[in-house]
mmCIF file of C-alpha atoms and ligand atoms in Angstrom:
data_model
loop_
_atom_site.group_PDB
_atom_site.id
_atom_site.type_symbol
_atom_site.label_atom_id
_atom_site.label_comp_id
_atom_site.label_asym_id
_atom_site.label_seq_id
_atom_site.Cartn_x
_atom_site.Cartn_y
_atom_site.Cartn_z
ATOM 1 C CA MET A 1 -21.380 16.677 45.285
ATOM 2 C CA LYS A 2 -17.661 16.303 45.892
ATOM 3 C CA GLN A 3 -16.887 17.376 42.377
ATOM 4 C CA ALA A 4 -13.970 19.624 43.268
ATOM 5 C CA MET A 5 -12.040 16.891 45.060
ATOM 6 C CA GLN A 6 -12.677 14.287 42.401
ATOM 7 C CA LYS A 7 -9.476 12.597 41.250
ATOM 8 C CA TYR A 8 -8.999 11.340 37.729
ATOM 9 C CA ILE A 9 -11.006 8.168 37.152
ATOM 10 C CA PRO A 10 -9.413 5.868 34.554
ATOM 11 C CA TYR A 11 -11.582 3.640 32.343
ATOM 12 C CA GLY A 12 -9.956 0.544 33.746
ATOM 13 C CA ARG A 13 -7.218 -0.455 36.125
ATOM 14 C CA GLN A 14 -5.758 -3.416 37.976
ATOM 15 C CA CYS A 15 -6.451 -4.365 41.583
ATOM 16 C CA ILE A 16 -3.219 -5.191 43.414
ATOM 17 C CA GLU A 17 -3.213 -6.286 47.049
ATOM 18 C CA GLU A 18 -0.504 -7.213 49.540
ATOM 19 C CA GLU A 19 -0.871 -10.915 48.742
ATOM 20 C CA ASP A 20 -0.056 -10.181 45.083
ATOM 21 C CA ILE A 21 3.073 -8.292 46.086
ATOM 22 C CA ALA A 22 4.137 -11.070 48.469
ATOM 23 C CA ALA A 23 3.662 -13.708 45.745
ATOM 24 C CA VAL A 24 5.849 -11.755 43.323
ATOM 25 C CA VAL A 25 8.526 -11.143 45.965
ATOM 26 C CA ASP A 26 8.629 -14.893 46.732
ATOM 27 C CA VAL A 27 9.467 -15.615 43.117
ATOM 28 C CA LEU A 28 12.165 -12.944 43.109
ATOM 29 C CA ARG A 29 13.827 -14.792 45.993
ATOM 30 C CA SER A 30 13.499 -18.190 44.269
ATOM 31 C CA ASP A 31 15.660 -19.993 41.700
ATOM 32 C CA TRP A 32 13.349 -19.503 38.758
ATOM 33 C CA LEU A 33 12.415 -16.106 37.394
ATOM 34 C CA THR A 34 11.169 -17.665 34.179
ATOM 35 C CA THR A 35 10.268 -21.152 32.881
ATOM 36 C CA GLY A 36 9.981 -22.346 36.474
ATOM 37 C CA PRO A 37 7.209 -24.004 38.501
ATOM 38 C CA LYS A 38 4.864 -20.984 38.615
ATOM 39 C CA VAL A 39 4.137 -21.236 34.915
ATOM 40 C CA ALA A 40 2.561 -24.696 35.068
ATOM 41 C CA GLU A 41 0.828 -23.822 38.346
ATOM 42 C CA PHE A 42 -0.774 -20.757 36.767
ATOM 43 C CA GLU A 43 -1.739 -22.744 33.679
ATOM 44 C CA TRP A 44 -3.452 -25.432 35.769
ATOM 45 C CA ALA A 45 -5.281 -22.895 37.879
ATOM 46 C CA PHE A 46 -6.385 -20.928 34.818
ATOM 47 C CA ALA A 47 -7.532 -24.025 32.926
ATOM 48 C CA GLY A 48 -9.524 -25.058 36.002
ATOM 49 C CA THR A 49 -11.112 -21.622 36.291
ATOM 50 C CA VAL A 50 -12.400 -21.543 32.717
ATOM 51 C CA GLY A 51 -13.097 -25.277 32.472
ATOM 52 C CA ALA A 52 -10.595 -26.212 29.767
ATOM 53 C CA GLN A 53 -8.259 -29.193 29.797
ATOM 54 C CA TYR A 54 -5.154 -27.268 28.789
ATOM 55 C CA ALA A 55 -3.911 -23.725 29.229
ATOM 56 C CA VAL A 56 -0.706 -22.348 27.734
ATOM 57 C CA ALA A 57 0.653 -19.114 29.223
ATOM 58 C CA LEU A 58 2.118 -16.641 26.736
ATOM 59 C CA SER A 59 3.720 -13.225 26.942
ATOM 60 C CA SER A 60 0.561 -11.381 25.834
ATOM 61 C CA GLY A 61 -2.948 -11.914 24.559
ATOM 62 C CA THR A 62 -1.588 -11.022 21.131
ATOM 63 C CA ALA A 63 1.048 -13.770 21.457
ATOM 64 C CA ALA A 64 -1.739 -16.198 22.431
ATOM 65 C CA LEU A 65 -3.693 -15.302 19.284
ATOM 66 C CA HIS A 66 -0.569 -15.619 17.165
ATOM 67 C CA ALA A 67 0.180 -19.025 18.731
ATOM 68 C CA ALA A 68 -3.411 -20.075 18.040
ATOM 69 C CA VAL A 69 -3.175 -19.282 14.347
ATOM 70 C CA HIS A 70 0.192 -21.027 14.147
ATOM 71 C CA ALA A 71 -0.931 -24.102 16.104
ATOM 72 C CA LEU A 72 -3.923 -24.511 13.808
ATOM 73 C CA GLY A 73 -1.642 -24.370 10.810
ATOM 74 C CA LEU A 74 -3.322 -21.373 9.200
ATOM 75 C CA GLY A 75 -1.042 -19.661 6.719
ATOM 76 C CA PRO A 76 -0.750 -18.310 3.188
ATOM 77 C CA GLY A 77 -3.861 -19.099 1.157
ATOM 78 C CA ASP A 78 -6.025 -19.438 4.273
ATOM 79 C CA GLU A 79 -8.719 -16.986 5.330
ATOM 80 C CA ALA A 80 -10.749 -16.403 8.486
ATOM 81 C CA ILE A 81 -13.860 -14.340 9.098
ATOM 82 C CA THR A 82 -13.716 -11.970 12.038
ATOM 83 C CA THR A 83 -15.281 -8.798 13.387
ATOM 84 C CA PRO A 84 -14.056 -5.308 12.484
ATOM 85 C CA TYR A 85 -15.275 -4.033 15.883
ATOM 86 C CA THR A 86 -12.259 -5.101 17.908
ATOM 87 C CA PHE A 87 -8.680 -4.398 18.813
ATOM 88 C CA ALA A 88 -6.430 -4.820 15.773
ATOM 89 C CA ALA A 89 -4.642 -7.849 17.289
ATOM 90 C CA THR A 90 -7.713 -10.022 16.606
ATOM 91 C CA ALA A 91 -7.144 -9.710 12.857
ATOM 92 C CA ASN A 92 -3.377 -9.076 12.913
ATOM 93 C CA CYS A 93 -2.686 -12.582 14.262
ATOM 94 C CA LEU A 94 -3.739 -13.977 10.879
ATOM 95 C CA LEU A 95 -1.496 -11.607 8.939
ATOM 96 C CA LEU A 96 1.479 -12.573 11.109
ATOM 97 C CA GLU A 97 1.203 -16.122 9.731
ATOM 98 C CA GLY A 98 0.410 -15.075 6.173
ATOM 99 C CA ALA A 99 -3.329 -15.787 6.434
ATOM 100 C CA ARG A 100 -5.989 -13.234 5.551
ATOM 101 C CA PRO A 101 -8.787 -11.724 7.653
ATOM 102 C CA VAL A 102 -12.183 -11.174 6.077
ATOM 103 C CA PHE A 103 -14.571 -9.000 8.061
ATOM 104 C CA ALA A 104 -18.269 -9.472 8.768
ATOM 105 C CA ASP A 105 -20.289 -6.664 10.345
ATOM 106 C CA VAL A 106 -21.582 -6.751 13.919
ATOM 107 C CA CYS A 107 -25.048 -6.873 15.516
ATOM 108 C CA GLU A 108 -26.505 -3.497 16.412
ATOM 109 C CA SER A 109 -27.558 -4.654 19.911
ATOM 110 C CA ASP A 110 -24.363 -6.087 21.435
ATOM 111 C CA LEU A 111 -21.722 -5.226 18.803
ATOM 112 C CA ASN A 112 -20.693 -8.875 18.454
ATOM 113 C CA ILE A 113 -20.119 -10.492 15.075
ATOM 114 C CA ASP A 114 -23.487 -11.149 13.400
ATOM 115 C CA PRO A 115 -23.902 -14.821 12.425
ATOM 116 C CA ALA A 116 -26.354 -13.810 9.680
ATOM 117 C CA GLY A 117 -23.652 -11.477 8.358
ATOM 118 C CA VAL A 118 -21.133 -14.319 8.409
ATOM 119 C CA ARG A 119 -23.541 -16.386 6.290
ATOM 120 C CA ARG A 120 -24.013 -13.488 3.883
ATOM 121 C CA ILE A 121 -20.246 -13.099 3.471
ATOM 122 C CA ILE A 122 -19.862 -16.829 2.854
ATOM 123 C CA ASP A 123 -22.629 -16.790 0.243
ATOM 124 C CA ALA A 124 -21.322 -13.664 -1.459
ATOM 125 C CA LYS A 125 -17.582 -14.272 -1.451
ATOM 126 C CA TYR A 126 -17.005 -18.028 -1.457
ATOM 127 C CA ARG A 127 -17.944 -20.965 -3.621
ATOM 128 C CA GLY A 128 -18.055 -24.544 -2.395
ATOM 129 C CA GLU A 129 -15.387 -26.695 -3.986
ATOM 130 C CA SER A 130 -14.889 -30.319 -2.896
ATOM 131 C CA GLY A 131 -15.741 -29.676 0.752
ATOM 132 C CA THR A 132 -13.940 -26.336 1.067
ATOM 133 C CA LEU A 133 -14.983 -22.734 0.602
ATOM 134 C CA ARG A 134 -12.856 -20.868 -1.903
ATOM 135 C CA ASN A 135 -12.835 -17.075 -2.156
ATOM 136 C CA ARG A 136 -13.943 -16.170 -5.693
ATOM 137 C CA GLU A 137 -11.682 -13.135 -5.761
ATOM 138 C CA THR A 138 -8.518 -14.128 -3.874
ATOM 139 C CA GLY A 139 -8.581 -17.906 -4.366
ATOM 140 C CA GLY A 140 -8.026 -18.302 -0.609
ATOM 141 C CA VAL A 141 -9.703 -21.052 1.383
ATOM 142 C CA LEU A 142 -11.946 -20.161 4.319
ATOM 143 C CA ARG A 143 -10.708 -22.057 7.366
ATOM 144 C CA ALA A 144 -11.877 -20.295 10.519
ATOM 145 C CA ILE A 145 -14.169 -17.850 12.291
ATOM 146 C CA ILE A 146 -12.763 -15.608 15.035
ATOM 147 C CA PRO A 147 -15.496 -14.118 17.217
ATOM 148 C CA VAL A 148 -14.681 -11.602 19.962
ATOM 149 C CA HIS A 149 -16.923 -11.553 23.042
ATOM 150 C CA PHE A 150 -17.146 -7.787 22.881
ATOM 151 C CA ALA A 151 -16.946 -6.006 26.255
ATOM 152 C CA GLY A 152 -17.449 -9.385 27.959
ATOM 153 C CA CYS A 153 -20.764 -10.198 26.272
ATOM 154 C CA PRO A 154 -20.674 -13.683 24.721
ATOM 155 C CA ALA A 155 -21.084 -13.854 20.951
ATOM 156 C CA GLU A 156 -23.853 -16.066 19.520
ATOM 157 C CA MET A 157 -21.865 -19.261 19.759
ATOM 158 C CA ASP A 158 -24.633 -21.745 18.849
ATOM 159 C CA GLU A 159 -25.210 -20.032 15.528
ATOM 160 C CA LEU A 160 -21.497 -19.608 14.812
ATOM 161 C CA ALA A 161 -20.869 -23.257 15.697
ATOM 162 C CA ALA A 162 -23.674 -24.305 13.327
ATOM 163 C CA ILE A 163 -22.017 -22.361 10.490
ATOM 164 C CA ALA A 164 -18.651 -23.857 11.395
ATOM 165 C CA ARG A 165 -20.056 -27.410 11.375
ATOM 166 C CA GLU A 166 -21.807 -26.858 8.079
ATOM 167 C CA HIS A 167 -18.657 -25.630 6.339
ATOM 168 C CA ASN A 168 -15.961 -27.461 8.275
ATOM 169 C CA LEU A 169 -14.524 -24.301 9.830
ATOM 170 C CA ILE A 170 -12.551 -23.895 13.047
ATOM 171 C CA ILE A 171 -13.679 -21.423 15.713
ATOM 172 C CA ILE A 172 -10.994 -19.429 17.530
ATOM 173 C CA GLU A 173 -12.487 -17.348 20.346
ATOM 174 C CA ASP A 174 -10.819 -14.040 21.115
ATOM 175 C CA ALA A 175 -11.931 -14.137 24.745
ATOM 176 C CA SER A 176 -9.728 -11.212 25.822
ATOM 177 C CA HIS A 177 -12.788 -9.437 27.245
ATOM 178 C CA ALA A 178 -14.553 -12.463 28.592
ATOM 179 C CA LEU A 179 -12.778 -14.141 31.508
ATOM 180 C CA GLY A 180 -15.632 -15.289 33.747
ATOM 181 C CA ALA A 181 -18.348 -14.902 31.095
ATOM 182 C CA LYS A 182 -20.779 -17.692 30.283
ATOM 183 C CA TYR A 183 -22.576 -18.475 27.057
ATOM 184 C CA GLU A 184 -25.818 -19.943 28.390
ATOM 185 C CA ASN A 185 -24.402 -22.521 30.808
ATOM 186 C CA ASN A 186 -20.992 -22.815 29.210
ATOM 187 C CA SER A 187 -18.044 -21.003 30.690
ATOM 188 C CA ILE A 188 -16.175 -18.995 28.044
ATOM 189 C CA GLY A 189 -12.853 -20.800 27.745
ATOM 190 C CA SER A 190 -14.351 -24.278 28.201
ATOM 191 C CA CYS A 191 -14.258 -24.437 24.388
ATOM 192 C CA SER A 192 -17.766 -25.919 24.291
ATOM 193 C CA HIS A 193 -18.272 -24.260 20.881
ATOM 194 C CA SER A 194 -14.717 -23.747 19.665
ATOM 195 C CA ARG A 195 -11.343 -25.375 19.143
ATOM 196 C CA LEU A 196 -9.574 -22.907 21.369
ATOM 197 C CA ALA A 197 -9.896 -19.568 23.136
ATOM 198 C CA CYS A 198 -7.399 -16.788 23.886
ATOM 199 C CA PHE A 199 -7.372 -14.530 26.938
ATOM 200 C CA SER A 200 -5.339 -11.454 27.897
ATOM 201 C CA THR A 201 -4.039 -10.587 31.361
ATOM 202 C CA HIS A 202 -3.166 -6.970 30.559
ATOM 203 C CA PRO A 203 -3.934 -4.732 33.592
ATOM 204 C CA VAL A 204 -7.197 -3.386 32.166
ATOM 205 C CA LYS A 205 -8.551 -6.917 31.707
ATOM 206 C CA HIS A 206 -10.075 -9.100 34.448
ATOM 207 C CA ILE A 207 -6.880 -10.287 36.116
ATOM 208 C CA ALA A 208 -3.436 -8.761 35.669
ATOM 209 C CA THR A 209 0.022 -10.201 35.094
ATOM 210 C CA GLY A 210 1.501 -6.972 33.670
ATOM 211 C CA GLU A 211 1.561 -8.278 30.129
ATOM 212 C CA GLY A 212 0.291 -11.779 29.514
ATOM 213 C CA GLY A 213 -2.092 -14.092 27.731
ATOM 214 C CA LEU A 214 -3.426 -17.634 27.793
ATOM 215 C CA LEU A 215 -4.419 -20.011 25.060
ATOM 216 C CA VAL A 216 -6.886 -22.618 26.325
ATOM 217 C CA THR A 217 -8.101 -25.729 24.535
ATOM 218 C CA ASN A 218 -9.236 -29.310 25.039
ATOM 219 C CA ASP A 219 -6.992 -30.436 22.172
ATOM 220 C CA GLU A 220 -3.729 -31.829 23.496
ATOM 221 C CA GLU A 221 -1.903 -31.467 20.176
ATOM 222 C CA ILE A 222 -2.817 -27.790 19.837
ATOM 223 C CA ALA A 223 -1.627 -27.119 23.383
ATOM 224 C CA ALA A 224 1.669 -28.887 22.611
ATOM 225 C CA ARG A 225 2.172 -26.864 19.424
ATOM 226 C CA ALA A 226 1.455 -23.601 21.240
ATOM 227 C CA ARG A 227 3.991 -24.579 23.939
ATOM 228 C CA ARG A 228 6.639 -25.202 21.296
ATOM 229 C CA PHE A 229 5.781 -22.001 19.486
ATOM 230 C CA ARG A 230 6.332 -19.883 22.608
ATOM 231 C CA ASN A 231 9.777 -21.450 23.038
ATOM 232 C CA HIS A 232 11.428 -21.083 19.594
ATOM 233 C CA GLY A 233 9.802 -24.281 18.304
ATOM 234 C CA ILE A 234 11.968 -26.260 20.714
ATOM 235 C CA THR A 235 10.598 -29.541 22.037
ATOM 236 C CA THR A 236 11.575 -29.303 25.709
ATOM 237 C CA ASP A 237 12.446 -26.451 28.043
ATOM 238 C CA ALA A 238 15.556 -26.051 30.193
ATOM 239 C CA ARG A 239 13.877 -27.274 33.388
ATOM 240 C CA GLU A 240 12.540 -30.440 31.741
ATOM 241 C CA ARG A 241 16.021 -31.199 30.409
ATOM 242 C CA ALA A 242 17.778 -30.592 33.723
ATOM 243 C CA GLY A 243 17.664 -34.194 35.017
ATOM 244 C CA ARG A 244 18.586 -35.939 31.780
ATOM 245 C CA GLN A 245 21.807 -37.523 30.667
ATOM 246 C CA ARG A 246 22.484 -35.392 27.619
ATOM 247 C CA ALA A 247 20.974 -32.416 29.379
ATOM 248 C CA TRP A 248 22.329 -30.022 26.766
ATOM 249 C CA TYR A 249 20.395 -31.654 23.920
ATOM 250 C CA TYR A 250 17.304 -30.097 22.365
ATOM 251 C CA GLU A 251 15.620 -30.061 19.005
ATOM 252 C CA MET A 252 14.042 -27.187 17.202
ATOM 253 C CA THR A 253 11.294 -28.855 15.200
ATOM 254 C CA ASP A 254 9.309 -25.865 14.180
ATOM 255 C CA LEU A 255 9.720 -22.106 13.752
ATOM 256 C CA GLY A 256 8.798 -20.253 16.930
ATOM 257 C CA LEU A 257 9.427 -17.200 19.060
ATOM 258 C CA ASN A 258 10.206 -16.274 22.615
ATOM 259 C CA TYR A 259 6.619 -15.741 23.763
ATOM 260 C CA ARG A 260 7.167 -17.016 27.314
ATOM 261 C CA LEU A 261 5.459 -15.602 30.384
ATOM 262 C CA THR A 262 7.809 -15.254 33.364
ATOM 263 C CA ASP A 263 7.354 -16.893 36.772
ATOM 264 C CA ILE A 264 7.162 -13.380 38.217
ATOM 265 C CA GLN A 265 4.104 -12.716 36.065
ATOM 266 C CA CYS A 266 2.565 -16.155 36.615
ATOM 267 C CA ALA A 267 2.865 -15.727 40.407
ATOM 268 C CA LEU A 268 0.951 -12.461 40.103
ATOM 269 C CA GLY A 269 -1.717 -14.156 38.000
ATOM 270 C CA LEU A 270 -1.963 -17.034 40.472
ATOM 271 C CA ALA A 271 -2.440 -14.611 43.352
ATOM 272 C CA GLN A 272 -5.131 -12.721 41.413
ATOM 273 C CA LEU A 273 -7.126 -15.682 40.156
ATOM 274 C CA PRO A 274 -8.867 -16.593 43.447
ATOM 275 C CA ARG A 275 -10.285 -13.047 43.550
ATOM 276 C CA LEU A 276 -11.760 -13.258 40.038
ATOM 277 C CA GLY A 277 -15.218 -14.007 41.451
ATOM 278 C CA ARG A 278 -15.111 -10.849 43.556
ATOM 279 C CA PHE A 279 -13.805 -8.774 40.632
ATOM 280 C CA LEU A 280 -16.629 -10.005 38.412
ATOM 281 C CA LYS A 281 -19.250 -9.344 41.064
ATOM 282 C CA ARG A 282 -18.088 -5.760 41.528
ATOM 283 C CA ARG A 283 -17.931 -5.199 37.762
ATOM 284 C CA ALA A 284 -21.526 -6.441 37.469
ATOM 285 C CA GLU A 285 -22.650 -4.163 40.325
ATOM 286 C CA ILE A 286 -21.142 -1.137 38.615
ATOM 287 C CA ALA A 287 -22.731 -2.042 35.278
ATOM 288 C CA ASP A 288 -26.025 -2.460 37.092
ATOM 289 C CA LYS A 289 -25.702 0.997 38.652
ATOM 290 C CA TYR A 290 -25.096 2.485 35.193
ATOM 291 C CA TYR A 291 -28.241 0.763 33.884
ATOM 292 C CA ARG A 292 -30.342 1.947 36.822
ATOM 293 C CA GLN A 293 -29.031 5.521 36.824
ATOM 294 C CA LEU A 294 -28.799 6.071 33.064
ATOM 295 C CA GLY A 295 -31.662 3.889 31.845
ATOM 296 C CA ASP A 296 -34.032 6.862 31.515
ATOM 297 C CA VAL A 297 -31.666 9.016 29.420
ATOM 298 C CA ALA A 298 -33.239 8.928 25.968
ATOM 299 C CA ALA A 299 -30.217 10.402 24.166
ATOM 300 C CA ILE A 300 -27.934 7.464 24.966
ATOM 301 C CA ILE A 301 -28.012 3.762 24.115
ATOM 302 C CA LEU A 302 -26.886 1.370 26.842
ATOM 303 C CA PRO A 303 -25.298 -1.963 25.856
ATOM 304 C CA GLY A 304 -27.706 -4.761 24.941
ATOM 305 C CA TYR A 305 -27.188 -8.339 26.063
ATOM 306 C CA ARG A 306 -29.137 -11.554 26.551
ATOM 307 C CA ARG A 307 -29.834 -12.159 30.247
ATOM 308 C CA GLU A 308 -29.383 -15.939 29.916
ATOM 309 C CA ASN A 309 -25.664 -15.299 29.373
ATOM 310 C CA ALA A 310 -23.263 -14.204 32.122
ATOM 311 C CA HIS A 311 -21.644 -10.949 31.001
ATOM 312 C CA ALA A 312 -18.050 -10.439 32.226
ATOM 313 C CA TRP A 313 -18.275 -6.611 32.065
ATOM 314 C CA HIS A 314 -14.793 -5.844 30.842
ATOM 315 C CA LEU A 315 -16.095 -2.624 29.260
ATOM 316 C CA PHE A 316 -19.212 -0.474 29.549
ATOM 317 C CA VAL A 317 -19.637 1.052 26.098
ATOM 318 C CA MET A 318 -22.550 3.446 25.789
ATOM 319 C CA ARG A 319 -23.517 5.087 22.521
ATOM 320 C CA LEU A 320 -24.797 8.623 21.957
ATOM 321 C CA ARG A 321 -27.938 9.093 19.888
ATOM 322 C CA LEU A 322 -26.168 11.665 17.771
ATOM 323 C CA GLU A 323 -29.387 12.719 16.008
ATOM 324 C CA ALA A 324 -30.870 13.734 19.381
ATOM 325 C CA LEU A 325 -27.869 15.777 20.517
ATOM 326 C CA SER A 326 -26.246 19.011 19.406
ATOM 327 C CA VAL A 327 -22.809 17.622 20.243
ATOM 328 C CA GLY A 328 -20.570 15.079 18.547
ATOM 329 C CA ARG A 329 -18.867 12.156 20.204
ATOM 330 C CA ASP A 330 -15.433 13.784 20.143
ATOM 331 C CA GLU A 331 -16.610 16.928 21.932
ATOM 332 C CA PHE A 332 -18.573 14.813 24.443
ATOM 333 C CA PHE A 333 -15.429 12.763 25.014
ATOM 334 C CA SER A 334 -13.262 15.881 25.554
ATOM 335 C CA GLN A 335 -15.700 17.352 28.036
ATOM 336 C CA MET A 336 -15.853 14.096 30.021
ATOM 337 C CA ARG A 337 -12.045 14.066 30.087
ATOM 338 C CA GLU A 338 -12.029 17.673 31.276
ATOM 339 C CA MET A 339 -14.230 16.624 34.164
ATOM 340 C CA GLY A 340 -11.587 14.113 35.177
ATOM 341 C CA ILE A 341 -13.186 11.017 33.700
ATOM 342 C CA GLY A 342 -10.928 8.712 31.691
ATOM 343 C CA VAL A 343 -13.519 7.779 29.102
ATOM 344 C CA ASN A 344 -12.239 5.891 26.101
ATOM 345 C CA VAL A 345 -13.423 4.800 22.650
ATOM 346 C CA HIS A 346 -13.737 1.099 21.819
ATOM 347 C CA TYR A 347 -13.062 0.595 18.944
ATOM 348 C CA ILE A 348 -11.775 2.241 15.792
ATOM 349 C CA PRO A 349 -12.981 -0.473 13.376
ATOM 350 C CA VAL A 350 -9.979 -2.494 12.207
ATOM 351 C CA HIS A 351 -10.740 -2.049 8.501
ATOM 352 C CA LEU A 352 -10.377 1.738 8.896
ATOM 353 C CA HIS A 353 -6.784 1.623 10.110
ATOM 354 C CA PRO A 354 -4.375 2.951 7.464
ATOM 355 C CA TYR A 355 -2.536 -0.359 7.256
ATOM 356 C CA TYR A 356 -5.721 -2.266 6.385
ATOM 357 C CA ARG A 357 -6.920 0.393 3.948
ATOM 358 C CA ARG A 358 -3.590 0.348 2.154
ATOM 359 C CA ARG A 359 -3.204 -3.399 2.070
ATOM 360 C CA PHE A 360 -6.800 -4.503 1.481
ATOM 361 C CA GLY A 361 -8.498 -1.403 0.066
ATOM 362 C CA THR A 362 -11.063 -1.345 2.877
ATOM 363 C CA LYS A 363 -12.863 1.960 3.379
ATOM 364 C CA PRO A 364 -15.605 3.822 5.240
ATOM 365 C CA GLY A 365 -18.980 2.361 4.340
ATOM 366 C CA ASP A 366 -17.785 -1.239 4.260
ATOM 367 C CA PHE A 367 -19.221 -2.162 7.669
ATOM 368 C CA PRO A 368 -21.960 0.349 8.497
ATOM 369 C CA VAL A 369 -23.052 -1.067 11.862
ATOM 370 C CA ALA A 370 -19.512 -1.114 13.244
ATOM 371 C CA GLU A 371 -18.822 2.355 11.839
ATOM 372 C CA ALA A 372 -21.999 3.864 13.302
ATOM 373 C CA ALA A 373 -21.184 2.327 16.685
ATOM 374 C CA PHE A 374 -17.658 3.724 16.539
ATOM 375 C CA ALA A 375 -18.960 7.211 15.709
ATOM 376 C CA ALA A 376 -21.185 7.196 18.796
ATOM 377 C CA ALA A 377 -19.258 5.091 21.332
ATOM 378 C CA ILE A 378 -18.005 6.264 24.705
ATOM 379 C CA THR A 379 -16.521 3.749 27.132
ATOM 380 C CA LEU A 380 -17.346 4.666 30.731
ATOM 381 C CA PRO A 381 -14.958 3.756 33.575
ATOM 382 C CA LEU A 382 -15.463 0.244 34.990
ATOM 383 C CA PHE A 383 -13.043 -1.604 37.262
ATOM 384 C CA PRO A 384 -13.374 -3.450 40.582
ATOM 385 C CA LEU A 385 -11.867 -0.712 42.764
ATOM 386 C CA MET A 386 -14.182 1.966 41.384
ATOM 387 C CA THR A 387 -16.260 3.376 44.262
ATOM 388 C CA ASP A 388 -20.004 4.029 44.276
ATOM 389 C CA ASP A 389 -19.232 7.748 44.573
ATOM 390 C CA GLU A 390 -17.110 7.572 41.458
ATOM 391 C CA VAL A 391 -19.911 5.805 39.558
ATOM 392 C CA ASP A 392 -22.355 8.485 40.734
ATOM 393 C CA TYR A 393 -19.960 11.199 39.605
ATOM 394 C CA VAL A 394 -19.624 9.645 36.131
ATOM 395 C CA VAL A 395 -23.409 9.310 35.885
ATOM 396 C CA ASN A 396 -23.912 12.949 36.911
ATOM 397 C CA CYS A 397 -21.413 14.153 34.339
ATOM 398 C CA VAL A 398 -23.080 12.135 31.565
ATOM 399 C CA ARG A 399 -26.499 13.481 32.559
ATOM 400 C CA LYS A 400 -25.203 17.040 32.746
ATOM 401 C CA LEU A 401 -23.713 16.902 29.244
ATOM 402 C CA VAL A 402 -26.764 15.206 27.760
ATOM 403 C CA THR A 403 -29.011 17.904 29.277
ATOM 404 C CA ARG A 404 -26.727 20.667 28.058
ATOM 405 C CA TYR A 405 -26.804 19.385 24.468
ATOM 406 C CA SER A 406 -30.388 18.117 24.196
ATOM 407 C CA GLY A 407 -33.063 19.841 22.161
HETATM 408 C C1 PLP B 1 -6.559 -6.893 24.998
HETATM 409 C C2 PLP B 1 -6.964 -7.528 23.709
HETATM 410 C C3 PLP B 1 -6.131 -8.367 22.948
HETATM 411 C C4 PLP B 1 -4.681 -8.644 23.201
HETATM 412 O O1 PLP B 1 -4.195 -8.280 24.312
HETATM 413 P P1 PLP B 1 -2.690 -8.005 24.764
HETATM 414 O O2 PLP B 1 -2.607 -8.866 25.994
HETATM 415 O O3 PLP B 1 -2.681 -6.556 25.063
HETATM 416 O O4 PLP B 1 -1.766 -8.424 23.712
HETATM 417 C C5 PLP B 1 -6.661 -8.972 21.837
HETATM 418 N N1 PLP B 1 -7.921 -8.782 21.456
HETATM 419 C C6 PLP B 1 -8.750 -7.980 22.151
HETATM 420 C C7 PLP B 1 -10.150 -7.827 21.684
HETATM 421 C C8 PLP B 1 -8.296 -7.320 23.287
HETATM 422 O O5 PLP B 1 -9.128 -6.499 23.936
#
């Protein structure tokens, strides 16, 4: 084994080729570095890829989530149920608009929000009152559910959509992990079960624009509101105004931010998008190798998913069976890092972050499935440029540590 020459293997990284560089350089030589033609081109291409009518490019996935909450008009007095097993931005987007996240625990198998848990929270915390659900404690009204397709594995959208229909709730998909995933035959992002979906184009995600995000929807009004929100709540942008008589005139109709994605970034995204199919195929091959080469290791749990869905394999999160090992996750993690493997931990449950504890009084024990997963989780490297040798090396290191600490 070429262990000695092994270079550090990160858990994820972008795949940049000459055509990406050329596309970015072209924009640098053009008239528009931002708010130019590449933005709409990228939006059209992205919408086409996921099967949505509209896509709005924003400066990050977090900005896309924030725009979503704003465009839906969620604010003070509104609540949304989401998963604690995610990146904090999923829940933070509500707080940014004055709305309140309420967590529901995840399924043990795939670590996605558990629809049965959502029903239990609704029954326990809310009472029906003239067509709305009102929180008995806070007085807030439940308006939305925000599932995350964890690691690229689609959440149980049929069941979530049934709950949403029953109680008149909106579904916002945090699809940051799920570009290219399918729920049964529905492409994630086609909004077959939701009002809108948000993606991220951070370099560890499926395609890279540096920073970046997209809000996709089939609702024209929501797309228009998100477009205004990314541009200070202003109705038209500079390029649209250029040909008009009073070209200086604009109206700010709403409060917004500068959440624009530049043409430089959109050109990079446009150059990457045609290779998404290849990226996904390689991600699936690597995941498959992990299943084949680690499937017999009794002391670890490999991710569960339903084969009728297409998994996008953003992350490969294995879990240690801590009761079968004489080592904890943190020591296992350190030793993997020492062997040059950039393992990671996804995620510290959101309700355990100091900010959430302080503000909402959440604490360990609140969401036992998410907390147990967190205590045992190790994210193995997975990205399109990862070589078979690198996968084999990661597998060998996992097996070596498991053997060392078994029995
Ligand atoms: C990456 C990510 C985001 C936001 O992404 P940024 O583009 O980094 O702002 C939101 N939610 C989840 C679950 C993510 O993984």
